[in-house]
mmCIF file with all atom_site columns, C-alpha atoms in Angstrom:
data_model
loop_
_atom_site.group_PDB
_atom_site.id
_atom_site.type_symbol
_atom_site.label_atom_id
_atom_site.label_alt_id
_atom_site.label_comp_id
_atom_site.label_asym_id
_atom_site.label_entity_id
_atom_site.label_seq_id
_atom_site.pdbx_PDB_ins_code
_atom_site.Cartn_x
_atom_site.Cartn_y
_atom_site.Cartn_z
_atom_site.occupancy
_atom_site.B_iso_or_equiv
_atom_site.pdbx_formal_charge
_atom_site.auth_seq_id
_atom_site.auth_comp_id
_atom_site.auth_asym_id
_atom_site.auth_atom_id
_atom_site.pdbx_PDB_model_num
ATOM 1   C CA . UNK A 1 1   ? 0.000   0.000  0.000   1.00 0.00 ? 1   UNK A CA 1
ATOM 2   C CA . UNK A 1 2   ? 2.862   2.441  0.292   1.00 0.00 ? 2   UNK A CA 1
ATOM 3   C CA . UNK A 1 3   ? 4.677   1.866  -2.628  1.00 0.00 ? 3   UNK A CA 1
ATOM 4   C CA . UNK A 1 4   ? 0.613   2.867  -4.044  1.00 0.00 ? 4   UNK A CA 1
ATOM 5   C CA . UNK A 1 5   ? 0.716   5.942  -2.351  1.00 0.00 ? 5   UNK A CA 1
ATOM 6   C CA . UNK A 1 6   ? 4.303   6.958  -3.232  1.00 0.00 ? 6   UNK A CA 1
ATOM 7   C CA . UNK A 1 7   ? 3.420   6.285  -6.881  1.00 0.00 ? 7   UNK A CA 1
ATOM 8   C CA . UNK A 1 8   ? 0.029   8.080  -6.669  1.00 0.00 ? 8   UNK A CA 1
ATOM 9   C CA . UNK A 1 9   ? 1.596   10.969 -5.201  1.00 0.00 ? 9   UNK A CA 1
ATOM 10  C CA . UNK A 1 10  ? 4.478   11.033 -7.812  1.00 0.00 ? 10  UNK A CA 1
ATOM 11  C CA . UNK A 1 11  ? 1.517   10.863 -10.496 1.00 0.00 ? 11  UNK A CA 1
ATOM 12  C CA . UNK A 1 12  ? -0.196  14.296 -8.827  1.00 0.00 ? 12  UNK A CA 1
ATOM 13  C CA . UNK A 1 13  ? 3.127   16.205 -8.944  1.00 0.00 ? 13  UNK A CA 1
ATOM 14  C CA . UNK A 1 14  ? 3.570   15.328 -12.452 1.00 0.00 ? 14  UNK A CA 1
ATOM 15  C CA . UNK A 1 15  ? 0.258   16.389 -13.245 1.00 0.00 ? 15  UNK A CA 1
ATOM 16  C CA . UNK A 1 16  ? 0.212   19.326 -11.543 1.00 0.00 ? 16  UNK A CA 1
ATOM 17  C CA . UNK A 1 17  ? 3.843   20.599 -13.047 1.00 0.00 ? 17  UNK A CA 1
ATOM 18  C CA . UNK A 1 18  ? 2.031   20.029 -15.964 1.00 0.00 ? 18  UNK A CA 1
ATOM 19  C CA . UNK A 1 19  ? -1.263  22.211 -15.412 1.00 0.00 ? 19  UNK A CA 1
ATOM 20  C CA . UNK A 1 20  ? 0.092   24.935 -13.841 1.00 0.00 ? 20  UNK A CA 1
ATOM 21  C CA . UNK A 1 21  ? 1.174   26.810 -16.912 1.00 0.00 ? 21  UNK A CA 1
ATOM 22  C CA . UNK A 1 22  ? -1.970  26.676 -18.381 1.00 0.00 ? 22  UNK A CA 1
ATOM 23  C CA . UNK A 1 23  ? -3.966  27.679 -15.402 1.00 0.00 ? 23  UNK A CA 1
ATOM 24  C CA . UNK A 1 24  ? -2.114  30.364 -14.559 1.00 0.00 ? 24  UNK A CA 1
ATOM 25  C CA . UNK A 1 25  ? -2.498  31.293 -19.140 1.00 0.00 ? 25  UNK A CA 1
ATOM 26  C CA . UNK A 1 26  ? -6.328  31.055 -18.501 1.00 0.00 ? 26  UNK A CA 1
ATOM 27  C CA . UNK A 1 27  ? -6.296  33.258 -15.079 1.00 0.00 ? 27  UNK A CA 1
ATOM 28  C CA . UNK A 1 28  ? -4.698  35.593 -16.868 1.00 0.00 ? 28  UNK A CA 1
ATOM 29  C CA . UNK A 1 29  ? -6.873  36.023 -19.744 1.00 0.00 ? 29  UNK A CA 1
ATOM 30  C CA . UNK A 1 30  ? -9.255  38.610 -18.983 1.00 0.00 ? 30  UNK A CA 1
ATOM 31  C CA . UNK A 1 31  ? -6.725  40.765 -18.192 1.00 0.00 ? 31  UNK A CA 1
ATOM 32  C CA . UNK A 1 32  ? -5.035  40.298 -21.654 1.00 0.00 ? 32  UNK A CA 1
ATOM 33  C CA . UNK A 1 33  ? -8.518  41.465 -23.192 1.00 0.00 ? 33  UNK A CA 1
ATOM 34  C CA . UNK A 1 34  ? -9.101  44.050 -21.360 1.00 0.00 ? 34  UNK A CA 1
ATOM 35  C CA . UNK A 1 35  ? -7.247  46.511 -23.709 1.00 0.00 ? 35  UNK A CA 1
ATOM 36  C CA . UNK A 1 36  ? -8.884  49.302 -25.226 1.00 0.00 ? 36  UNK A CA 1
ATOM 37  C CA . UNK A 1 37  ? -10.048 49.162 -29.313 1.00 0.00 ? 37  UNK A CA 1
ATOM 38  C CA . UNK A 1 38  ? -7.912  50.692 -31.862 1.00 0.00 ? 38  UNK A CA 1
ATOM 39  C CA . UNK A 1 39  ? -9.166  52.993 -34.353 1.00 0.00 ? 39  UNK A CA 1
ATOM 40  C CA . UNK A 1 40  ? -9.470  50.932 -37.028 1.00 0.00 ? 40  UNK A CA 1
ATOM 41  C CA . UNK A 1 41  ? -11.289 47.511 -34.816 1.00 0.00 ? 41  UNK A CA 1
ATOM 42  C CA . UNK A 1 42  ? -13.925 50.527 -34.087 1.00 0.00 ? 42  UNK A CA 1
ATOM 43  C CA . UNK A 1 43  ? -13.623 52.317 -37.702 1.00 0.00 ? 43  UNK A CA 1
ATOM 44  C CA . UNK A 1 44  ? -14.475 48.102 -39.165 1.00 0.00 ? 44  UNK A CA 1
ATOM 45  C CA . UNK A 1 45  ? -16.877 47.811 -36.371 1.00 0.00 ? 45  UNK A CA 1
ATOM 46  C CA . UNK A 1 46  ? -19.254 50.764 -37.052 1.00 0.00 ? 46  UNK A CA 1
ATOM 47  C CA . UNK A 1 47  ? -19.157 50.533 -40.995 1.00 0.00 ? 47  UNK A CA 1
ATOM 48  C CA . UNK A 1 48  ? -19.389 46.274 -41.486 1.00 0.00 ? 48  UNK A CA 1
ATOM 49  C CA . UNK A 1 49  ? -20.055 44.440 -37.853 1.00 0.00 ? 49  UNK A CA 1
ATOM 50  C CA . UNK A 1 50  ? -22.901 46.800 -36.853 1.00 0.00 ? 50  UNK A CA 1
ATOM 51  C CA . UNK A 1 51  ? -24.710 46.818 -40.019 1.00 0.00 ? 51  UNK A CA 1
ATOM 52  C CA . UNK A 1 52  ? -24.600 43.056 -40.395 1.00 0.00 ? 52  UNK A CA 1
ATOM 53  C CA . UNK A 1 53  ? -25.754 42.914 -36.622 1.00 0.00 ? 53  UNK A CA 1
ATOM 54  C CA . UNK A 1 54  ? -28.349 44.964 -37.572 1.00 0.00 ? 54  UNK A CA 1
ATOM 55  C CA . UNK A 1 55  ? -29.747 42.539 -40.349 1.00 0.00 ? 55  UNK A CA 1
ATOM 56  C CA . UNK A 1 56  ? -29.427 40.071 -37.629 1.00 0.00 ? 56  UNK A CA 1
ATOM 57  C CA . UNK A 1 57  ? -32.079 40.911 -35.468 1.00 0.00 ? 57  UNK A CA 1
ATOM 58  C CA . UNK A 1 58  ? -34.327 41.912 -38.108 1.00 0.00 ? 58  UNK A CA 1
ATOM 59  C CA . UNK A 1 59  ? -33.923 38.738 -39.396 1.00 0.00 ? 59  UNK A CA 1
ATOM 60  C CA . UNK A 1 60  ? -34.023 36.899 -36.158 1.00 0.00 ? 60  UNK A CA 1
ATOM 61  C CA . UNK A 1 61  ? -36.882 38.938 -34.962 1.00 0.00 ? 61  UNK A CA 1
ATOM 62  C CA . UNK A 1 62  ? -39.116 37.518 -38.562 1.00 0.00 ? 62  UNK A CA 1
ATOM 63  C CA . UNK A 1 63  ? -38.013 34.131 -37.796 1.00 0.00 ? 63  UNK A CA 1
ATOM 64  C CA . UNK A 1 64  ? -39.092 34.774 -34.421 1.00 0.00 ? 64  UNK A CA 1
ATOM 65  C CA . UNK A 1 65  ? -42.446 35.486 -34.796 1.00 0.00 ? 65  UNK A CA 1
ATOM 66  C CA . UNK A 1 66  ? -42.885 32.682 -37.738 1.00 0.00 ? 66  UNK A CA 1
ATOM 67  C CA . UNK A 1 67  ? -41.756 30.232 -35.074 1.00 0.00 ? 67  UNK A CA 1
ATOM 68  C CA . UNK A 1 68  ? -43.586 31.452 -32.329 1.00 0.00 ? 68  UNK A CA 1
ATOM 69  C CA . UNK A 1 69  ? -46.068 28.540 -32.806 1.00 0.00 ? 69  UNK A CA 1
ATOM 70  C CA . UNK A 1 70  ? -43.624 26.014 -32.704 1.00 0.00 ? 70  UNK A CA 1
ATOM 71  C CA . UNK A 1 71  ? -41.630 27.262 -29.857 1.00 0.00 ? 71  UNK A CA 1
ATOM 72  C CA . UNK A 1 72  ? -45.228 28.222 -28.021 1.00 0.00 ? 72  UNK A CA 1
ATOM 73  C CA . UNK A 1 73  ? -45.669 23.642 -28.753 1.00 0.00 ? 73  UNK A CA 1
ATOM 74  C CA . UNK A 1 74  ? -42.543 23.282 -27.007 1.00 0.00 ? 74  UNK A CA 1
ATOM 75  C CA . UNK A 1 75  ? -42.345 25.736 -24.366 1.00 0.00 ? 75  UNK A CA 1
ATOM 76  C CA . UNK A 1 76  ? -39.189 27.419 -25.278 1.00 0.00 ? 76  UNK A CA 1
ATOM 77  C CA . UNK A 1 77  ? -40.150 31.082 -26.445 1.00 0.00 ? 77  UNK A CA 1
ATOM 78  C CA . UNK A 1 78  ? -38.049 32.413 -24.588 1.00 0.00 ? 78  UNK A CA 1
ATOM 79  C CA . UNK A 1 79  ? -35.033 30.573 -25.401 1.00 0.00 ? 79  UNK A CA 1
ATOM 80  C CA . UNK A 1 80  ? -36.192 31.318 -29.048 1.00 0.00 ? 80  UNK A CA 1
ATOM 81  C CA . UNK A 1 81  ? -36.474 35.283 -28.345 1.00 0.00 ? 81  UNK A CA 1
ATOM 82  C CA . UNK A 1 82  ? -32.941 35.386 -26.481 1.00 0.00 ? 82  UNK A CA 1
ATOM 83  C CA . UNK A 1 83  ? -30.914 33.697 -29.398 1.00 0.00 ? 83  UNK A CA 1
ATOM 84  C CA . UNK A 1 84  ? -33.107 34.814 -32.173 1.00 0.00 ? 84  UNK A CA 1
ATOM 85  C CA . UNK A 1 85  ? -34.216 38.730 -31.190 1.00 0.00 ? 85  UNK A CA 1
ATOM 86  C CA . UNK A 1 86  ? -32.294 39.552 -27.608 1.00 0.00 ? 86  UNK A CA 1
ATOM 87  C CA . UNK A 1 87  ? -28.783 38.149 -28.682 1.00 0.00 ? 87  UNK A CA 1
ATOM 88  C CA . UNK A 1 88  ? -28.425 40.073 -32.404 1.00 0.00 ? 88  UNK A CA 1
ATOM 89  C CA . UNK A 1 89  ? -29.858 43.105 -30.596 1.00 0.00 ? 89  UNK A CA 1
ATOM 90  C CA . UNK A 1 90  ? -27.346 43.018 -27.820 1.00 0.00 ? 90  UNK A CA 1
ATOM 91  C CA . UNK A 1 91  ? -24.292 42.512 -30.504 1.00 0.00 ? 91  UNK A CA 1
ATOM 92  C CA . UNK A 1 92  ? -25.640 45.467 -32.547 1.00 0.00 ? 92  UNK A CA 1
ATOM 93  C CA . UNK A 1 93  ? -26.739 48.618 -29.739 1.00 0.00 ? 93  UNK A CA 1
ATOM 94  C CA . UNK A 1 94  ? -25.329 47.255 -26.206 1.00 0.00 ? 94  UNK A CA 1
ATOM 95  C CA . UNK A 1 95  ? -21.544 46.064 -26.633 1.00 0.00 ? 95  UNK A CA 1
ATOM 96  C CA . UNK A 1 96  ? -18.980 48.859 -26.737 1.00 0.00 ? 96  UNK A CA 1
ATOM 97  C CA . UNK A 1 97  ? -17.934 49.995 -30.112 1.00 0.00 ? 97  UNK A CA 1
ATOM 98  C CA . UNK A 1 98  ? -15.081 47.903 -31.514 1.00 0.00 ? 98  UNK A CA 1
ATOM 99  C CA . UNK A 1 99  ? -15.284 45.188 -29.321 1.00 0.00 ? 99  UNK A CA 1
ATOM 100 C CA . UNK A 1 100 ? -16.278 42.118 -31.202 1.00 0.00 ? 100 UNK A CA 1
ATOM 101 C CA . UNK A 1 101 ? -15.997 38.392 -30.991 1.00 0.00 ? 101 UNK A CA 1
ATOM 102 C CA . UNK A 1 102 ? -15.621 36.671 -33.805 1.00 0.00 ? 102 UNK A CA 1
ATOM 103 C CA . UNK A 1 103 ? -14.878 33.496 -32.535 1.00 0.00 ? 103 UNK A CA 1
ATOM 104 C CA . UNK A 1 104 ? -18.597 33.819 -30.936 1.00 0.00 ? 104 UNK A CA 1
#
């Protein structure tokens, strides 16, 4: 049994030698985005993101109210508003200019 626990505890320092770079890469994250826009992420914001945010929720918010029967069936309106009408809305008027996501 103590040879197991020797070996077990070997196996935890290996594994946390291993982890600890990339913890301490994803604590630090935020803090690495946190940067303020340039001119031209806000200049290619306002002129193409915004625009296509806007067709978005138009879009969204027609699809919406087509599947508002379906979704009413299944009990998930709101589910269906969020990610079709509250979601494109958000992207387009709330965020701060030149802050997009495009891995989102």
């Amino acid at each position: 049994m103590h040879k197991f626990a020797k070996h077990s505890m070997l196996l935890l320092l290996a594994i946390s030698l291993v982890m600890v770079p990339f913890a301490s890469t994803a604590l630090a994250q935020p803090k690495i985005e946190t940067k303020e826009p340039s001119a031209g992420a806000m200049t290619y914001d306002l002129f193409i993101m915004r625009p296509f945010g806007a067709v978005a929720t138009i879009l969204g918010s027609v699809v919406f109210v087509i599947a508002i029967p379906f979704t009413a069936i299944a009990g998930v309106v709101p589910t269906a508003g969020k990610k079709l009408v509250a979601d494109p809305f958000n992207y387009t008027v709330v965020r701060p200019l030149g802050t997009w996501n495009p891995t989102n």
